Amino acid sequence: MISFYGYTDGSGSYFIVVDSDKCDGCGRCVVQCVNGVLQVAPVFIDLEDKSVVVVRDDCCNKIGYLCAQCRPEENQAPCFLSCSVGAIKCVFDAC
Amino acid sequence: MIESNSAFWRWQEYQRVMPNMSWSDKDIVTVGVDVGSVGSKAVVLVNGKIYSWGITRTGSNSPESAAKALDWALKGTGLKQSDIKYVVGTGYGRVNVSFADKALTEIACHAKGANYIWGSGVHTVLDVGGQDIKAIRCDDTGRVTSFLMNDKCAAGTGRGMEVFADLLKIPIEDIGEMSLNVVEEPPAVSCTCVAFAKTEAVGLLRKGWSKEKVLAAYTKAMAVRMSNLIKRVGLEPAFVVTGGQSKNVGIVSRVEVALGVKCLAMPNWREGGLDPMIAGALGAGLFAKALYEKSRGI
């Protein structure tokens, strides 16, 4: 399952994209995230609770502010760089 | 009477029991409760088949709203709470469903529910709730393959429509039709933020715009925003709309125009069909059955 967390506004769109099939819940990205946006939490997939990285509920609609610092550098965000299985990335499209 | 004249945002609460259905002690009775930010829905299933449902407004007290939705759904079925084998809570207020055996996020539930209502051909679900919009992609079994939720805020959702209904003094159920009653589609308002859009709407009314035109401009802004979310997850037909705003023909038809794709027709929920607003609760009830069977090793 691929989860998109982010927003679109006048400046373009920004999304944190998590592939929960690839994610093994190691939590390295959680430690690396400068603003504590991420957490490892159970996600219901095929009747099982799998521990994968998610954007915290209370951060979901604040990504515009919380991720501002990492936003301009696509593929340079600490969460992306820390993942060894390619389960998390940040996508930014300027409009 | 006074209330019906002044509260234009009030939508119809109701409950329904499917005819030609019954239950016995041997049956697996499960319940899904979806406590949304604006509406609370409960669905009762017997052996994975829908039996009854209830829809109420979520009041200031979410646990109470969840209990009320379930009470409504059980009304006229002869079922008691003790007959229920498994309850799954979902939605924004899922933690408030005190009688739930498990809480699940609404994403999985909406896809599952849409799969039940429209069949396995459904691959893209747009859920327009009271305070958020979700775009969901799923496979033939209703399993979620990708989803997108939560833009910056609650802009352009069901609650925004309620605010507009009150501002323009038009019953919420008529808003969709009215917004289509324009000679020419006006440009979308610049902002779907409820607070700013309201200010903008007042300005447009002062400029002499008709209520219909203002509604069309706001509805269009919402539709554009929704279609952008869908484009991000990728549109794969068949495409359906669930949640309270699926009943807003002004929104649905404009999303169709923006995407260039028709969505599957909504069941005739007023006359025996399933209500797309219960998709989340229905999916939760279906998961409840699967989880119950799993726990019993069935």
Coordinates of C-alpha atoms in Angstrom, one line a residue:
Chain A
M1 CA 0.0 0.0 0.0
I2 CA 1.3 3.4 -1.0
S3 CA 0.4 6.3 1.3
F4 CA 0.6 9.9 0.3
Y5 CA 0.7 12.5 3.0
G6 CA 0.9 16.2 2.0
Y7 CA -0.8 19.1 0.4
T8 CA -1.3 21.2 -2.7
D9 CA -1.4 24.9 -2.6
G10 CA -0.4 28.0 -4.7
S11 CA 3.2 27.1 -4.5
G12 CA 2.9 23.6 -5.8
S13 CA 2.4 20.2 -4.2
Y14 CA 4.4 18.3 -1.6
F15 CA 4.0 14.7 -0.5
I16 CA 5.7 12.3 1.8
V17 CA 5.2 8.9 0.1
V18 CA 5.4 5.7 2.1
D19 CA 5.3 2.3 0.6
S20 CA 4.2 0.1 3.4
D21 CA 4.9 -3.1 1.5
K22 CA 8.6 -2.2 1.4
C23 CA 8.8 -0.6 4.9
D24 CA 10.1 -2.9 7.5
G25 CA 9.4 -0.6 10.4
C26 CA 13.1 -0.2 11.4
G27 CA 12.4 3.4 12.5
R28 CA 15.7 5.0 11.2
C29 CA 13.7 7.7 9.4
V30 CA 11.8 8.5 12.5
V31 CA 15.1 9.3 14.3
Q32 CA 16.4 11.3 11.4
C33 CA 13.4 13.5 10.9
V34 CA 14.2 16.9 12.2
N35 CA 10.7 17.8 13.2
G36 CA 9.3 14.6 14.6
V37 CA 6.7 14.2 11.8
L38 CA 7.0 10.4 11.6
Q39 CA 6.3 7.5 13.8
V40 CA 6.2 3.7 13.5
A41 CA 2.7 2.6 14.1
P42 CA 0.5 -0.4 13.4
V43 CA -1.3 -0.2 10.0
F44 CA -4.1 -2.6 9.1
I45 CA -3.1 -4.5 6.0
D46 CA -4.7 -7.8 5.0
L47 CA -6.3 -8.3 8.4
E48 CA -2.9 -7.9 10.2
D49 CA -1.4 -5.0 12.0
K50 CA 1.9 -4.3 10.4
S51 CA 4.3 -1.9 12.1
V52 CA 5.3 0.6 9.4
V53 CA 6.3 4.3 9.4
V54 CA 3.4 6.7 9.1
V55 CA 3.0 10.5 9.4
R56 CA 1.7 11.2 12.9
D57 CA -2.0 12.0 13.0
D58 CA -1.4 15.4 14.6
C59 CA 1.1 16.3 11.9
C60 CA -0.9 15.2 8.8
N61 CA -2.4 18.7 8.1
K62 CA 0.7 20.6 9.2
I63 CA 3.1 19.1 6.7
G64 CA 3.3 22.5 4.9
Y65 CA 5.0 24.0 7.9
L66 CA 6.7 21.0 9.5
C67 CA 8.4 19.8 6.3
A68 CA 9.2 23.3 4.9
Q69 CA 12.8 22.9 5.8
C70 CA 13.4 19.7 3.8
R71 CA 11.0 20.6 1.0
P72 CA 13.3 22.4 -1.5
E73 CA 15.8 19.5 -1.7
E74 CA 14.0 16.6 -3.3
N75 CA 15.8 13.3 -2.6
Q76 CA 18.0 15.0 0.0
A77 CA 15.5 14.8 2.9
P78 CA 16.9 12.9 5.9
C79 CA 14.0 10.5 5.9
F80 CA 14.7 9.5 2.3
L81 CA 18.4 9.2 2.8
S82 CA 18.1 7.1 5.9
C83 CA 15.9 4.4 4.3
S84 CA 17.8 1.4 3.0
V85 CA 14.8 -0.3 1.4
G86 CA 13.4 2.7 -0.6
A87 CA 10.2 2.8 1.4
I88 CA 9.9 6.6 1.9
K89 CA 10.4 9.5 -0.4
C90 CA 9.4 13.2 -0.6
V91 CA 7.9 14.5 -3.8
F92 CA 7.8 18.2 -4.6
D93 CA 6.2 19.6 -7.7
A94 CA 6.4 23.4 -8.1
C95 CA 3.6 24.8 -10.1
Chain B
M1 CA -40.9 24.1 12.6
I2 CA -38.8 27.1 13.6
E3 CA -35.7 24.9 13.4
S4 CA -36.5 23.7 9.9
N5 CA -36.8 27.3 8.8
S6 CA -33.6 28.5 10.3
A7 CA -31.1 25.6 10.2
F8 CA -30.4 25.2 6.5
W9 CA -27.4 23.1 7.1
R10 CA -29.4 20.4 8.8
W11 CA -29.5 17.2 6.8
Q12 CA -31.8 14.3 7.2
E13 CA -30.9 11.7 9.9
Y14 CA -32.5 8.3 9.3
Q15 CA -32.4 4.6 9.8
R16 CA -33.3 1.6 7.6
V17 CA -33.8 -2.1 7.9
M18 CA -33.4 -4.1 4.8
P19 CA -36.5 -6.1 3.9
N20 CA -36.4 -9.8 3.4
M21 CA -33.6 -10.3 5.9
S22 CA -33.7 -12.1 9.2
W23 CA -31.2 -13.5 11.7
S24 CA -30.9 -16.4 14.1
D25 CA -28.6 -17.2 17.0
K26 CA -26.3 -19.2 14.7
D27 CA -25.6 -16.2 12.5
I28 CA -22.6 -14.0 12.8
V29 CA -23.8 -10.5 13.5
T30 CA -21.2 -7.8 13.2
V31 CA -21.3 -4.0 13.4
G32 CA -19.3 -1.2 11.9
V33 CA -19.5 2.2 13.4
D34 CA -18.0 5.2 11.5
V35 CA -17.9 8.3 13.7
G36 CA -17.2 11.1 11.3
S37 CA -16.6 14.7 12.1
V38 CA -20.1 15.7 11.0
G39 CA -22.1 12.4 10.7
S40 CA -22.1 9.1 12.7
K41 CA -23.0 6.0 10.9
A42 CA -23.6 2.4 12.1
V43 CA -24.2 -0.6 10.0
V44 CA -25.4 -4.1 11.1
L45 CA -24.4 -7.1 9.1
V46 CA -25.6 -10.7 9.3
N47 CA -23.1 -13.2 7.9
G48 CA -21.5 -10.3 6.0
K49 CA -24.7 -9.2 4.4
I50 CA -26.1 -5.8 5.2
Y51 CA -29.1 -5.9 7.5
S52 CA -29.7 -2.3 8.7
W53 CA -28.1 1.0 9.3
G54 CA -28.5 4.3 11.1
I55 CA -27.1 7.8 10.3
T56 CA -27.1 10.6 12.8
R57 CA -25.3 13.8 13.2
T58 CA -22.1 13.7 15.4
G59 CA -22.9 15.9 18.3
S60 CA -20.5 17.5 20.7
N61 CA -20.3 14.2 22.5
S62 CA -18.7 11.6 20.2
P63 CA -19.2 8.5 22.4
E64 CA -22.8 9.4 22.7
S65 CA -23.2 9.8 18.9
A66 CA -21.6 6.4 18.3
A67 CA -24.1 4.8 20.7
K68 CA -27.0 6.7 19.2
A69 CA -26.0 5.6 15.7
L70 CA -25.9 2.0 16.8
D71 CA -29.3 2.3 18.7
W72 CA -30.8 3.6 15.5
A73 CA -29.3 0.8 13.4
L74 CA -30.7 -1.8 15.8
K75 CA -34.2 -0.3 15.9
G76 CA -36.7 -2.7 14.4
T77 CA -34.3 -5.5 13.9
G78 CA -35.0 -7.4 17.2
L79 CA -31.3 -7.5 17.8
K80 CA -29.7 -6.6 21.1
Q81 CA -26.2 -5.3 21.7
S82 CA -25.4 -8.7 23.3
D83 CA -26.2 -10.5 20.0
I84 CA -23.4 -8.7 18.2
K85 CA -20.2 -10.8 17.9
Y86 CA -17.7 -8.1 16.8
V87 CA -17.7 -4.3 16.5
V88 CA -15.2 -2.3 14.5
G89 CA -15.0 1.5 15.0
T90 CA -13.7 3.7 12.3
G91 CA -13.6 7.4 11.2
Y92 CA -12.3 10.5 12.8
G93 CA -13.8 9.7 16.2
R94 CA -13.1 6.0 16.2
V95 CA -11.4 6.1 19.6
N96 CA -14.7 7.2 21.0
V97 CA -16.5 4.0 20.1
S98 CA -16.3 2.6 23.6
F99 CA -18.1 -0.7 22.6
A100 CA -15.8 -1.4 19.7
D101 CA -13.5 -4.5 19.7
K102 CA -11.1 -2.8 17.4
A103 CA -10.5 0.6 15.8
L104 CA -9.4 0.8 12.1
T105 CA -8.5 3.8 10.0
E106 CA -11.3 4.8 7.6
I107 CA -9.2 4.4 4.4
A108 CA -9.4 0.6 4.4
C109 CA -13.0 0.7 5.4
H110 CA -14.1 3.0 2.7
A111 CA -12.5 0.9 0.0
K112 CA -14.1 -2.2 1.4
G113 CA -17.5 -0.6 1.6
A114 CA -17.4 0.8 -1.9
N115 CA -16.4 -2.6 -3.1
Y116 CA -19.6 -4.0 -1.5
I117 CA -21.9 -1.3 -2.8
W118 CA -20.7 -1.1 -6.4
G119 CA -18.9 -4.4 -6.9
S120 CA -15.3 -5.4 -7.7
G121 CA -15.0 -3.1 -10.7
V122 CA -14.4 -0.1 -8.4
H123 CA -10.8 0.9 -8.4
T124 CA -10.8 4.6 -7.4
V125 CA -12.8 5.9 -4.4
L126 CA -13.2 9.6 -3.6
D127 CA -14.5 10.0 -0.1
V128 CA -15.7 13.5 0.7
G129 CA -16.4 13.7 4.3
G130 CA -17.3 16.4 6.8
Q131 CA -13.8 17.6 7.3
D132 CA -11.5 15.9 5.0
I133 CA -11.2 14.4 1.5
K134 CA -9.6 11.1 0.7
A135 CA -8.6 9.7 -2.6
I136 CA -8.2 5.9 -2.5
R137 CA -7.1 3.3 -5.1
C138 CA -8.0 -0.3 -4.5
D139 CA -8.0 -3.7 -6.3
D140 CA -10.8 -6.0 -7.2
T141 CA -11.2 -7.2 -3.6
G142 CA -11.4 -3.7 -2.1
R143 CA -7.8 -3.9 -0.7
V144 CA -6.2 -0.5 -0.7
T145 CA -3.2 -0.1 -3.0
S146 CA -2.7 3.6 -2.5
F147 CA -4.3 6.5 -0.8
L148 CA -4.0 10.2 -0.3
M149 CA -5.5 12.1 2.6
N150 CA -5.6 15.4 4.5
D151 CA -4.6 18.4 2.6
K152 CA -3.6 21.4 4.7
C153 CA -7.0 21.8 6.3
A154 CA -10.7 21.1 6.2
A155 CA -11.2 23.3 3.2
G156 CA -13.8 22.4 0.6
T157 CA -15.5 19.6 2.5
G158 CA -19.0 18.8 3.7
R159 CA -18.8 21.2 6.6
G160 CA -17.9 24.0 4.2
M161 CA -21.1 23.2 2.3
E162 CA -23.1 23.4 5.6
V163 CA -21.6 26.9 6.2
F164 CA -22.6 27.9 2.7
A165 CA -26.1 26.5 3.1
D166 CA -26.5 28.7 6.2
L167 CA -25.0 31.8 4.6
L168 CA -27.2 31.6 1.5
K169 CA -30.3 30.3 3.4
I170 CA -30.7 27.3 1.1
P171 CA -31.4 23.8 2.5
I172 CA -28.3 21.7 2.2
E173 CA -30.1 19.0 0.2
D174 CA -30.9 21.5 -2.5
I175 CA -27.5 23.0 -2.9
G176 CA -26.2 20.6 -5.5
E177 CA -29.1 21.1 -7.9
M178 CA -29.1 24.9 -7.4
S179 CA -25.4 25.2 -8.1
L180 CA -26.0 23.7 -11.5
N181 CA -28.8 26.2 -12.2
V182 CA -26.5 28.7 -13.9
V183 CA -26.4 29.9 -17.6
E184 CA -22.6 29.9 -17.7
E185 CA -20.2 28.3 -15.3
P186 CA -18.5 31.1 -13.4
P187 CA -14.7 30.9 -12.5
A188 CA -14.0 29.0 -9.3
V189 CA -13.5 31.1 -6.2
S190 CA -9.9 31.6 -5.5
C191 CA -9.8 29.8 -2.1
T192 CA -11.7 26.8 -0.7
C193 CA -10.8 27.8 2.8
V194 CA -14.2 28.0 4.5
A195 CA -13.5 31.2 6.3
F196 CA -12.1 33.0 3.3
A197 CA -14.5 31.6 0.8
K198 CA -17.4 32.9 3.0
T199 CA -15.9 36.4 2.9
E200 CA -15.4 36.1 -0.8
A201 CA -19.0 34.8 -1.3
V202 CA -20.4 37.8 0.6
G203 CA -18.4 40.1 -1.7
L204 CA -19.7 38.4 -4.8
L205 CA -23.3 38.6 -3.6
R206 CA -22.7 42.4 -3.0
K207 CA -21.5 42.6 -6.6
G208 CA -24.8 41.3 -7.7
W209 CA -24.0 37.7 -8.3
S210 CA -27.0 35.3 -7.9
K211 CA -26.9 32.7 -5.1
E212 CA -26.7 30.0 -7.8
K213 CA -23.7 31.6 -9.4
V214 CA -21.9 32.0 -6.0
L215 CA -22.6 28.3 -5.2
A216 CA -21.4 27.3 -8.7
A217 CA -18.1 29.1 -8.1
Y218 CA -17.6 27.6 -4.7
T219 CA -18.6 24.1 -5.8
K220 CA -16.3 24.3 -8.7
A221 CA -13.3 25.3 -6.5
M222 CA -14.0 22.2 -4.4
A223 CA -14.3 20.0 -7.4
V224 CA -11.0 21.2 -8.8
R225 CA -9.3 20.5 -5.5
M226 CA -10.8 17.0 -5.4
S227 CA -9.8 16.1 -8.9
N228 CA -6.2 17.2 -8.2
L229 CA -6.1 14.7 -5.3
I230 CA -7.4 12.0 -7.5
K231 CA -4.9 12.8 -10.3
R232 CA -2.1 12.4 -7.7
V233 CA -3.1 8.8 -6.7
G234 CA -3.9 8.1 -10.4
L235 CA -7.4 7.6 -11.7
E236 CA -8.3 4.0 -12.6
P237 CA -11.9 3.4 -13.6
A238 CA -14.4 2.5 -12.3
F239 CA -14.5 5.6 -10.1
V240 CA -17.0 6.3 -7.3
V241 CA -17.8 9.0 -4.7
T242 CA -18.6 8.1 -1.1
G243 CA -19.4 10.2 2.0
G244 CA -22.0 12.8 2.6
Q245 CA -21.0 15.0 -0.4
S246 CA -21.6 12.1 -2.8
K247 CA -25.2 13.3 -2.6
N248 CA -24.2 16.7 -3.9
V249 CA -24.8 16.5 -7.6
G250 CA -23.1 19.8 -8.1
I251 CA -19.9 18.5 -6.7
V252 CA -20.0 15.1 -8.4
S253 CA -20.8 16.4 -11.9
R254 CA -18.1 19.0 -11.7
V255 CA -15.5 16.4 -10.5
E256 CA -16.6 14.3 -13.5
V257 CA -16.0 17.3 -15.8
A258 CA -12.6 18.1 -14.3
L259 CA -11.4 14.4 -14.6
G260 CA -13.2 13.7 -17.9
V261 CA -14.6 10.5 -16.5
K262 CA -18.1 9.6 -15.4
C263 CA -18.3 8.0 -11.9
L264 CA -20.6 5.0 -11.3
A265 CA -24.1 6.1 -10.5
M266 CA -25.1 6.4 -6.9
P267 CA -27.6 3.7 -5.7
N268 CA -31.1 5.0 -5.2
W269 CA -30.7 5.2 -1.4
R270 CA -34.0 6.9 -0.9
E271 CA -35.8 3.8 -2.3
G272 CA -34.2 0.7 -0.9
G273 CA -30.6 1.2 -2.3
L274 CA -27.5 1.4 -0.2
D275 CA -26.5 4.9 0.9
P276 CA -22.9 5.9 -0.2
M277 CA -22.6 7.7 3.0
I278 CA -22.4 4.4 5.0
A279 CA -19.5 3.0 2.9
G280 CA -17.0 3.5 5.8
A281 CA -19.2 1.9 8.5
L282 CA -20.1 -0.9 6.0
G283 CA -16.5 -1.7 5.4
A284 CA -15.8 -1.7 9.1
G285 CA -18.7 -4.2 9.6
L286 CA -17.2 -6.4 6.9
F287 CA -13.8 -6.3 8.5
A288 CA -15.5 -7.0 11.8
K289 CA -16.8 -10.3 10.4
A290 CA -13.4 -11.2 9.0
L291 CA -11.7 -10.4 12.3
Y292 CA -14.2 -12.4 14.2
E293 CA -13.7 -15.4 12.0
K294 CA -10.0 -15.1 12.3
S295 CA -10.1 -14.9 16.1
R296 CA -12.2 -18.0 16.1
G297 CA -10.1 -19.8 13.6
I298 CA -13.0 -20.2 11.2

